[in-house]
Amino acid sequence: MNTFQDLGLNDDLLHAITDLGFTTPSEVQTKAIPILLESDTDLVALAQTGTGKTAAFGFPMLHKINVDSRTTQGLILSPTRELCLQITNEMKLYGKYYKGLNVVAVYGGSSITDQAREVKKGAQIIVATPGRMKDMINRKLVDISKIEYAVLDEADEMLNMGFKEDITDILSFTPQEKNTWLFSATMPREVAAIAKNFMRKPQEITVGNKNESTNQVSHEYYLVNSRDRYDALKRLADANPDIFSVVFCRTKNDTQKVAERLIEDGYSAGALHGDLSQNQRDLVMNSFRKNQIQMLVATDVAARGIDVDDITHVINYQLPDEIETYTHRSGRTGRAGKTGVSMVIVSKSEVRKIKSIERIINKAFQKKDIPDGMEICEVQLMSLANKIHNTAINPEIEKYLSSINELFEDTSKEELIKKFFSVEFTRFFNYYQKSKNLNVSDADFRDRDGARDGGREFKGGSDSTRYFINVGSKDGFDWMKLKDFLKEVLELGRDDVFKVEVKDSFSFFNTENELKDKVLAFFTDYKHEGRFVNVEVSENRGGGGKRSDRFSGGKRERRSDDRRSGSRGDSGNRPDRRSSSDAKPRRSGDFKPNTNGAPNRAARRAGGNFKPTDSAISKPRRSRR
Ligand code: AMP
């Protein structure tokens, strides 16, 4: 059966299907539609979002209902407002030739009275989120006692979101003899229990393997120190100039913070989490849908049901607490036949979770390296070159050309090209030229975990300077406060002060040798709370001896050193000392090209090995800021 006609759908539906441009039924449609049309049966369908499952239950439901009756005959429960609206919309499109069809969406965050009014007009089909549906039932604003078809869409997500009780309650108001169709991406125990307790001999269909994430998604992980997580995120974004992604964080707080930092650093980002008002969430989602936001930073709960088809990357900034949730995350990309990448930024302590996820999704992860600064420069440069190459000339530019030509009268084409691209290239080059390697090898961890400072060139070695400072814990400092204080007064970057050891009345710290003059000069007559702060070069090297271990042997301190060790030879201080926030390199004031033109996709997919070519696709649609 290769056509919708073969499946036995009526003419009104076939007409609408033609209008929608669907030519061939998808796998889940081919499997589910004949079963649901031919028999009055319960059904369990294991299918991911993006497989066409809305039509798989929507077509049969529309085919079977009596549109001349005003009685509510079909109820579709979905986990989120977004999905609820999307299903309602699709159902209306599928049923566009059904005269008198009324599909009503019932969801939280919008006027319950308005929704009740719509229902009262006679809704043959109600699409609802569980919370609002229960509310409507309790207030007797809806009658579902005569429904014939109940759909539990994304059942696993509804249960993950804690709707089990609501679903159970809602189903108790429906007739026994109805048919229940359950759609779920995965089949965890709770979903199997619903099927067992609320369904009668359901037929089962599976699209792809049980619990397997979609094939269009490739899974990658990047091993970094957890303190480098944010920098790693930025590099992944910079290495993928046309990224359109959901970045998952574990908590609302982290979600907000990461989004704020990204925005501050010049990225096109937005936050989506439960502490935002419905209005704020709608604004963010609308911007995301319109591709005005490239990086949507979200919690799992808030992101459920996001139905945006062209998400290129899912970035797991942190892994979810429940690893099963990973499937929902990665299912946000690779939809509607497109390919997608699900990236995970992990620290060593989490890396074992990757193995567990591999078992759940039945697919292997690829370990990739966070691209280094020069790779990113190349990607960005080629992206710009491709964008310029594909840019249509704006005729309005003609009137300015004579003065521009005059200015470049003596500049050759070669020179002009070099200058033109240098504007953008220099910005990234300056930012990234001394960037450190963010990748962590197993050896790095062995050193750290083995509490072995020696053997490698840690900061605190020959090209750093160790100082004595006459303030200590008696003055209210611990190592972190002292580090922050030094960074602030000296206007240094985040990693410029290291190996801080705080004692009672004095302390030690290190900087790179090149900062020595600056540090000593600053503290010649500096007063802190009325007292002269004295800083001298110390003989104590720190970092290897017993005393050093005692004071800086805490996990955090050693980690910091470990991280520094990774940067040896290629990092040093950030050239831009305006802030220590690792801000994205700012564009020059008078030339603000959008760097979102894409280098070729294959190159992007290559992760750590970007080799853009001329055959790039340009997507001139998003603005970076
Ligand atoms: P869903 O899995 O229901 O969220 O569907 C994902 C997307 O695929 C939606 O935009 C549908 O409109 C679209 N779609 C569903 N069935 C087909 C089909 N047979 N051919 C082409 N597109 C489809």
XYZ file of C-alpha atoms and ligand atoms in Angstrom:
648
model
C 0.000 0.000 0.000
C 1.788 3.032 -1.239
C -0.876 5.676 -1.551
C -3.414 7.254 0.747
C -6.170 5.953 -1.565
C -4.969 2.409 -0.885
C -5.371 2.976 2.835
C -9.133 3.410 2.417
C -9.571 7.025 3.485
C -12.654 8.942 2.320
C -12.641 11.535 -0.443
C -12.816 14.588 1.817
C -9.651 13.457 3.556
C -7.917 12.505 0.305
C -8.729 15.918 -1.073
C -7.180 17.615 1.986
C -4.162 15.313 1.824
C -3.555 16.398 -1.762
C -3.798 20.036 -0.687
C -1.245 19.383 2.052
C 1.112 17.918 -0.512
C 1.429 14.544 1.235
C 2.066 12.052 -1.532
C 3.104 8.892 0.275
C 1.964 7.664 3.671
C 4.724 7.466 6.242
C 5.544 4.159 7.936
C 3.421 4.810 11.001
C 0.527 5.894 8.780
C 0.834 2.809 6.598
C 0.798 0.600 9.662
C -1.803 2.345 11.820
C -4.430 3.695 9.433
C -5.706 0.348 7.982
C -5.933 -1.180 11.471
C -7.871 1.768 12.856
C -10.175 2.053 9.856
C -10.995 -1.614 9.609
C -11.618 -2.497 13.227
C -12.772 -0.978 16.477
C -9.645 -1.736 18.390
C -7.293 -0.291 20.928
C -3.821 0.451 19.641
C -0.367 0.986 21.040
C 1.916 2.690 18.532
C 5.564 3.245 19.231
C 6.588 6.159 17.097
C 8.745 9.230 17.447
C 7.611 12.786 16.908
C 8.204 13.772 13.321
C 7.128 10.417 11.901
C 3.694 11.657 10.859
C 1.889 10.169 13.841
C -0.655 13.006 14.124
C -2.086 11.973 10.786
C -1.779 8.298 11.760
C -4.452 8.805 14.425
C -5.988 11.989 12.989
C -7.062 10.569 9.613
C -8.858 7.525 11.085
C -10.509 9.620 13.786
C -11.819 12.092 11.225
C -12.854 9.244 8.938
C -14.891 7.622 11.711
C -16.615 10.502 13.495
C -20.062 11.751 12.620
C -19.606 15.378 11.710
C -23.380 15.974 11.631
C -23.563 15.332 15.364
C -22.487 17.998 17.849
C -21.534 15.382 20.452
C -17.898 15.155 21.464
C -16.699 11.880 19.969
C -12.920 12.190 19.969
C -10.536 13.274 22.723
C -6.827 13.740 22.098
C -4.612 14.294 25.130
C -1.185 15.787 24.551
C 1.550 16.831 26.980
C 1.950 20.506 26.129
C 0.119 23.522 24.979
C 2.375 23.795 21.922
C 1.666 20.253 20.858
C -2.026 20.644 21.645
C -2.243 23.671 19.372
C -0.238 21.968 16.708
C -2.442 18.869 16.701
C -5.569 21.056 16.625
C -4.185 22.923 13.677
C -3.285 19.735 11.810
C -6.708 18.209 12.516
C -8.395 21.311 11.121
C -6.265 21.086 7.996
C -7.000 17.384 7.569
C -10.722 18.033 8.061
C -10.957 21.185 5.991
C -13.592 19.640 3.674
C -15.733 18.435 6.590
C -18.635 20.854 6.754
C -19.528 21.657 10.348
C -16.372 20.165 11.879
C -15.382 21.815 15.144
C -12.002 20.854 16.623
C -11.371 22.694 19.897
C -8.087 23.108 21.725
C -8.241 23.045 25.520
C -5.015 24.063 27.247
C -3.740 26.020 30.224
C -2.611 29.632 30.153
C -5.548 30.834 28.109
C -9.128 31.800 29.018
C -11.049 28.772 30.250
C -14.347 30.585 29.590
C -13.494 31.134 25.936
C -12.522 27.499 25.563
C -15.727 26.367 27.317
C -17.749 28.540 24.941
C -16.086 26.877 21.946
C -16.755 23.438 23.389
C -20.381 24.321 24.036
C -20.909 25.171 20.385
C -20.476 21.455 19.791
C -16.960 20.086 19.401
C -16.760 16.716 17.733
C -13.069 16.563 18.678
C -11.310 18.071 21.682
C -7.540 18.281 21.795
C -6.403 18.935 25.357
C -3.571 19.106 27.809
C -4.346 16.945 30.862
C -4.284 19.681 33.526
C -6.769 22.006 31.823
C -8.953 19.093 30.728
C -9.320 17.936 34.297
C -10.146 21.455 35.349
C -12.861 21.676 32.703
C -14.302 18.326 33.783
C -14.324 19.374 37.444
C -16.130 22.566 36.523
C -18.538 20.599 34.357
C -17.625 22.678 31.332
C -17.149 19.645 29.135
C -18.863 16.325 28.592
C -16.683 13.420 27.506
C -19.084 10.703 28.571
C -19.894 9.766 24.981
C -16.489 9.789 23.374
C -15.701 6.902 21.075
C -12.018 7.523 20.487
C -9.388 8.601 23.003
C -5.827 9.298 21.905
C -2.960 9.527 24.359
C -0.315 11.297 22.332
C 3.296 11.294 23.485
C 2.165 9.169 26.400
C 5.702 8.800 27.728
C 6.131 12.551 27.861
C 2.795 13.052 29.596
C 3.835 10.568 32.247
C 7.280 12.128 32.547
C 5.590 15.417 33.195
C 3.615 13.964 36.062
C 0.218 13.770 34.361
C -0.441 10.155 35.323
C -3.103 10.991 37.862
C -4.790 13.537 35.619
C -4.903 11.056 32.742
C -6.348 8.350 34.968
C -8.987 10.745 36.275
C -9.902 11.978 32.801
C -10.230 8.442 31.439
C -12.562 7.565 34.307
C -15.076 10.040 32.839
C -15.031 8.307 29.454
C -17.100 5.265 28.470
C -15.635 1.787 28.852
C -16.427 0.762 25.284
C -14.443 3.521 23.576
C -11.257 2.781 21.628
C -8.002 4.060 23.050
C -5.036 4.760 20.803
C -1.782 5.319 22.612
C 1.198 6.875 20.833
C 4.556 6.991 22.514
C 8.176 7.374 21.480
C 9.346 4.959 24.149
C 7.769 2.227 26.203
C 8.917 2.677 29.780
C 7.180 0.673 32.511
C 4.646 3.404 33.316
C 3.413 3.558 29.735
C 3.137 -0.235 29.593
C 1.112 -0.046 32.819
C -1.324 2.459 31.285
C -1.726 0.176 28.273
C -2.355 -2.777 30.555
C -4.795 -1.060 32.901
C -6.760 1.113 30.519
C -6.780 -0.704 27.216
C -8.373 -3.870 25.940
C -6.192 -6.204 23.899
C -4.441 -3.379 22.093
C -2.848 -4.121 18.748
C 0.748 -3.035 18.730
C 2.733 -1.384 15.991
C 6.324 -0.223 16.113
C 8.036 2.272 13.873
C 11.764 1.737 14.105
C 12.940 -0.171 17.156
C 11.371 0.063 20.557
C 12.905 2.845 22.603
C 15.197 3.760 19.772
C 15.767 7.350 18.902
C 15.309 8.416 15.319
C 17.792 7.273 12.748
C 18.206 10.742 11.335
C 19.936 11.842 14.514
C 23.623 11.296 15.080
C 24.834 11.368 18.651
C 28.104 12.967 19.711
C 29.737 13.641 23.015
C 32.458 16.063 24.039
C 34.537 15.439 27.138
C 35.540 18.612 28.986
C 36.175 19.759 32.515
C 32.869 20.827 33.964
C 34.175 24.353 34.455
C 34.715 24.581 30.704
C 31.160 23.605 29.878
C 30.069 27.085 28.892
C 33.147 27.789 26.764
C 32.636 24.447 25.077
C 29.039 25.399 24.306
C 30.174 28.634 22.688
C 32.740 26.851 20.583
C 30.159 24.372 19.366
C 27.933 27.282 18.402
C 30.774 29.151 16.686
C 31.817 26.038 14.810
C 28.282 25.750 13.442
C 27.435 29.226 12.177
C 23.932 28.322 11.015
C 23.051 26.417 14.149
C 19.373 26.370 15.076
C 19.270 24.533 18.325
C 17.711 23.648 21.619
C 20.232 23.721 24.469
C 19.060 21.609 27.382
C 19.944 22.453 30.971
C 18.992 20.571 34.080
C 17.474 23.375 36.163
C 15.493 26.529 35.562
C 18.262 28.508 37.174
C 20.971 27.107 34.898
C 18.712 27.600 31.904
C 18.236 31.261 32.707
C 21.930 31.800 33.455
C 23.211 30.098 30.313
C 20.747 32.014 28.140
C 21.701 35.310 29.769
C 25.410 34.650 29.286
C 24.912 33.710 25.667
C 22.934 36.870 25.004
C 25.551 38.940 26.819
C 28.239 37.304 24.697
C 26.509 38.274 21.483
C 24.655 35.089 20.597
C 21.084 34.938 19.470
C 19.598 33.036 22.406
C 16.487 32.850 24.566
C 15.416 31.034 27.731
C 12.397 28.762 28.077
C 11.516 27.461 31.523
C 8.707 27.204 34.011
C 9.531 30.352 35.969
C 8.625 32.479 32.983
C 5.044 33.642 32.508
C 3.013 32.052 29.754
C 3.296 35.307 27.881
C 7.096 35.320 28.104
C 7.207 31.688 27.027
C 4.986 32.458 24.055
C 7.222 35.327 23.004
C 10.338 33.174 23.146
C 8.669 30.302 21.322
C 7.370 32.620 18.625
C 10.824 34.075 18.077
C 12.260 30.582 17.936
C 9.638 29.382 15.481
C 10.401 32.358 13.266
C 14.095 31.460 13.463
C 14.874 34.765 15.147
C 16.545 32.882 17.985
C 19.308 30.463 17.110
C 19.784 28.899 20.527
C 16.758 28.155 22.663
C 18.019 27.284 26.135
C 15.377 25.164 27.821
C 14.490 22.831 30.643
C 13.105 19.423 29.777
C 9.627 20.195 30.981
C 9.363 23.517 29.154
C 10.761 22.064 25.940
C 8.397 19.133 25.734
C 6.204 19.236 22.727
C 8.281 21.860 20.959
C 7.326 21.205 17.419
C 9.774 22.989 15.231
C 10.891 20.910 12.310
C 14.242 22.313 11.288
C 16.217 22.166 14.531
C 19.745 21.321 13.417
C 21.272 20.545 16.806
C 20.200 19.504 20.242
C 22.881 20.376 22.757
C 22.820 18.637 26.090
C 24.582 21.282 28.134
C 24.016 18.953 31.050
C 22.683 15.433 30.852
C 19.201 14.926 32.275
C 18.786 13.329 35.696
C 16.677 10.584 34.163
C 18.671 9.317 31.232
C 15.454 8.141 29.554
C 14.698 11.826 29.018
C 17.601 11.942 26.573
C 15.366 10.321 23.946
C 12.893 13.183 24.193
C 15.656 15.713 23.925
C 17.337 14.207 20.909
C 13.915 13.688 19.293
C 13.645 17.467 18.914
C 16.041 17.298 15.988
C 16.058 15.040 12.925
C 12.345 15.597 12.388
C 10.265 15.356 9.237
C 12.915 13.500 7.294
C 15.728 15.918 8.130
C 18.998 14.990 9.746
C 20.103 16.333 13.085
C 22.878 16.142 15.630
C 22.465 15.568 19.322
C 25.554 16.772 21.187
C 26.352 16.052 24.792
C 28.884 18.045 26.795
C 30.096 15.732 29.547
C 32.608 15.779 32.309
C 34.523 12.667 33.195
C 32.267 11.832 36.117
C 29.268 11.669 33.783
C 30.856 9.801 30.938
C 29.544 6.442 32.132
C 26.023 7.757 31.540
C 26.814 7.834 27.836
C 27.096 4.053 27.887
C 23.701 3.748 29.558
C 22.130 6.083 27.017
C 23.666 4.078 24.194
C 21.880 1.044 25.566
C 18.574 2.897 25.700
C 18.755 4.391 22.225
C 20.450 1.343 20.814
C 22.943 3.516 18.991
C 26.588 4.395 19.489
C 27.825 7.845 20.359
C 30.781 9.321 18.567
C 33.382 10.938 20.806
C 34.334 14.264 19.247
C 36.774 16.992 20.128
C 35.705 20.536 20.849
C 37.094 22.361 17.814
C 40.116 24.503 18.427
C 40.182 28.225 17.807
C 41.752 28.083 14.363
C 39.233 25.546 13.115
C 36.491 27.901 14.199
C 38.161 30.843 12.464
C 38.269 28.814 9.263
C 34.629 27.784 9.523
C 33.538 31.328 10.222
C 35.617 32.740 7.406
C 34.368 30.227 4.861
C 30.853 30.745 6.074
C 31.168 34.452 5.413
C 32.812 33.843 2.032
C 29.962 31.581 1.006
C 27.403 34.019 2.226
C 28.957 36.849 0.250
C 29.264 34.621 -2.789
C 25.551 33.840 -2.611
C 24.362 37.343 -1.772
C 22.096 39.022 -4.292
C 23.249 42.522 -5.150
C 21.010 45.243 -3.792
C 20.513 47.787 -6.604
C 20.232 50.565 -4.012
C 23.955 50.250 -3.478
C 24.631 51.812 -6.897
C 24.295 55.373 -5.689
C 27.032 54.929 -3.095
C 29.451 53.172 -5.377
C 31.273 56.174 -6.768
C 32.564 57.295 -3.387
C 33.449 53.722 -2.427
C 35.263 53.230 -5.722
C 37.129 56.452 -5.176
C 38.300 55.259 -1.780
C 39.580 51.980 -3.216
C 40.960 53.412 -6.429
C 44.477 52.244 -5.663
C 43.517 48.947 -4.074
C 43.908 45.808 -6.153
C 41.221 43.122 -6.144
C 43.513 40.761 -4.176
C 44.213 43.398 -1.601
C 40.570 44.351 -1.352
C 39.514 40.755 -0.782
C 42.157 40.368 1.887
C 41.120 43.527 3.631
C 37.435 42.769 3.349
C 37.719 39.344 4.894
C 40.215 40.463 7.473
C 37.483 42.525 9.114
C 35.668 39.402 10.147
C 38.595 37.025 10.308
C 40.638 39.256 12.583
C 37.817 39.485 15.037
C 37.651 35.713 15.435
C 41.387 35.291 15.074
C 42.137 37.751 17.858
C 39.656 36.063 20.056
C 40.701 32.523 19.373
C 44.401 32.690 18.575
C 45.458 31.930 22.124
C 42.478 29.841 23.026
C 43.200 26.735 24.925
C 42.356 23.164 24.176
C 39.132 22.421 26.014
C 39.262 18.705 25.466
C 40.030 16.389 28.299
C 41.887 13.211 27.719
C 41.745 10.232 30.016
C 45.310 10.989 31.021
C 44.317 14.427 32.296
C 41.797 12.846 34.563
C 44.142 10.177 35.785
C 46.488 12.916 36.883
C 43.787 14.783 38.656
C 42.146 11.837 40.256
C 45.481 10.440 41.252
C 46.258 13.726 43.040
C 49.490 13.838 41.174
C 50.474 17.391 40.426
C 53.930 16.585 39.267
C 54.998 15.038 36.019
C 53.213 17.554 33.861
C 53.758 21.215 33.361
C 51.049 22.655 35.517
C 50.550 26.312 35.915
C 52.860 27.039 38.722
C 55.678 25.635 36.670
C 58.526 27.513 35.088
C 56.617 30.109 33.104
C 54.397 31.292 35.887
C 55.238 33.519 38.799
C 54.306 32.775 42.382
C 53.513 35.647 44.688
C 53.214 36.213 48.404
C 50.381 38.527 49.509
C 49.900 39.779 53.057
C 46.197 39.006 53.394
C 44.673 35.712 54.442
C 41.718 34.026 56.085
C 41.917 36.456 59.024
C 41.015 39.151 56.526
C 37.959 37.236 55.402
C 39.484 35.594 52.339
C 39.175 32.027 51.213
C 40.844 30.905 47.987
C 37.856 31.751 45.870
C 37.336 35.195 47.374
C 41.002 36.009 47.026
C 41.019 34.889 43.430
C 37.951 37.010 42.694
C 39.480 39.979 44.476
C 42.719 39.729 42.483
C 40.907 39.277 39.202
C 38.793 42.300 39.924
C 41.421 44.770 41.077
C 43.942 43.677 38.458
C 41.276 43.443 35.763
C 42.361 39.959 34.857
C 40.606 37.169 33.015
C 38.955 34.235 34.647
C 41.937 31.918 34.445
C 44.710 34.406 34.965
C 45.058 33.854 38.687
C 45.685 30.314 39.821
C 47.195 28.144 42.553
C 45.706 30.312 45.243
C 46.616 29.164 48.760
C 45.098 31.079 51.618
C 46.647 30.895 55.067
C 45.815 32.752 58.278
C 47.483 36.079 57.687
C 49.018 35.695 54.259
C 48.477 33.815 51.014
C 50.109 32.730 47.765
C 48.948 32.858 44.186
C 50.325 32.497 40.675
C 50.003 34.323 37.371
C 51.751 33.859 34.052
C 55.202 35.467 34.008
C 54.060 38.063 31.530
C 51.713 39.523 34.130
C 54.427 39.903 36.757
C 55.182 43.570 36.111
C 51.537 44.484 36.093
C 50.842 42.681 39.376
C 53.845 44.112 41.195
C 53.243 47.614 39.856
C 49.622 47.553 40.931
C 50.389 46.574 44.500
C 53.066 49.185 45.172
C 50.649 51.404 47.089
C 47.322 49.629 47.131
C 45.141 49.829 50.233
C 42.407 47.322 51.048
C 40.044 48.368 53.824
C 42.544 50.903 55.053
C 45.481 48.533 55.053
C 48.394 48.400 52.601
C 48.338 45.207 50.583
C 51.819 43.986 49.937
C 52.639 41.578 47.112
C 56.065 40.054 46.519
C 57.459 37.330 44.319
C 57.635 34.189 46.433
C 60.187 31.426 46.603
C 57.395 28.990 47.345
C 56.705 27.427 43.938
C 53.432 25.834 45.006
C 51.820 23.073 43.058
C 54.007 20.149 43.949
C 55.058 20.008 47.565
C 53.165 18.758 50.531
C 52.174 22.157 51.759
C 50.744 23.061 48.459
C 48.754 19.852 48.371
C 47.345 20.622 51.750
C 46.153 24.020 50.764
C 45.243 23.612 47.178
C 44.637 19.914 47.160
C 40.877 20.330 47.231
C 39.133 19.108 44.162
C 38.284 22.505 42.852
C 41.771 23.854 43.086
C 43.380 20.938 41.360
C 40.787 20.992 38.658
C 41.588 24.559 37.957
C 45.212 23.652 37.566
C 44.401 20.740 35.399
C 42.495 22.972 33.127
C 45.337 25.370 32.892
C 47.669 22.573 32.054
C 45.525 21.777 29.048
C 46.043 25.280 27.748
C 49.777 25.296 27.969
C 51.375 26.680 24.890
C 48.222 27.821 23.136
C 46.239 29.869 25.559
C 47.680 32.550 27.749
C 45.579 35.545 28.523
C 42.625 36.510 26.498
C 43.485 39.458 24.307
C 40.256 41.204 25.111
C 40.527 42.309 28.707
C 37.331 44.292 28.746
C 35.740 41.562 30.732
C 36.562 38.170 32.027
C 33.343 36.791 30.670
C 34.785 35.254 27.538
C 32.515 37.450 25.512
C 32.149 36.508 21.914
C 34.370 38.669 19.775
C 32.434 41.804 19.007
C 31.911 42.880 15.505
C 33.488 46.015 14.297
C 31.247 49.033 14.475
C 30.867 49.790 10.817
C 30.711 46.351 9.278
C 28.221 43.920 10.672
C 27.908 41.001 8.356
C 25.634 38.234 9.415
C 27.928 35.254 9.764
C 25.108 32.831 9.537
C 25.662 31.734 5.995
C 26.378 28.069 6.278
C 29.561 26.312 5.408
C 28.710 23.075 3.808
C 26.678 20.784 5.969
C 29.004 17.867 5.575
C 31.764 20.051 6.942
C 29.617 21.045 9.878
C 28.701 17.477 10.581
C 32.365 16.603 10.571
C 32.489 18.118 14.045
C 36.112 18.328 14.977
C 37.373 18.339 11.446
C 35.836 21.279 9.682
C 36.876 21.605 6.104
C 34.396 23.926 4.488
C 34.215 23.886 0.753
C 32.779 26.203 -1.858
C 29.662 24.143 -2.309
C 28.082 25.570 0.772
C 24.437 26.213 1.195
C 23.533 29.647 2.365
C 20.624 30.168 4.709
C 20.388 33.933 4.993
C 17.513 33.929 7.372
C 18.648 34.470 10.912
C 20.266 37.421 12.412
C 22.824 36.737 15.051
C 21.883 39.574 17.315
P 4.085 14.550 13.282
O 4.912 13.335 13.536
O 2.636 14.226 13.266
O 4.427 15.653 14.237
O 4.394 15.070 11.803
C 5.582 15.722 11.437
C 5.418 16.553 10.181
O 5.299 15.728 9.027
C 4.193 17.452 10.173
O 4.600 18.720 9.729
C 3.242 16.824 9.178
O 2.446 17.784 8.542
C 4.194 16.150 8.217
N 3.635 14.909 7.604
C 2.845 14.002 8.181
N 2.573 13.000 7.325
C 3.211 13.277 6.171
C 3.302 12.592 4.902
N 2.711 11.431 4.660
N 4.056 13.181 3.947
C 4.678 14.344 4.184
N 4.637 15.025 5.356
C 3.898 14.499 6.346
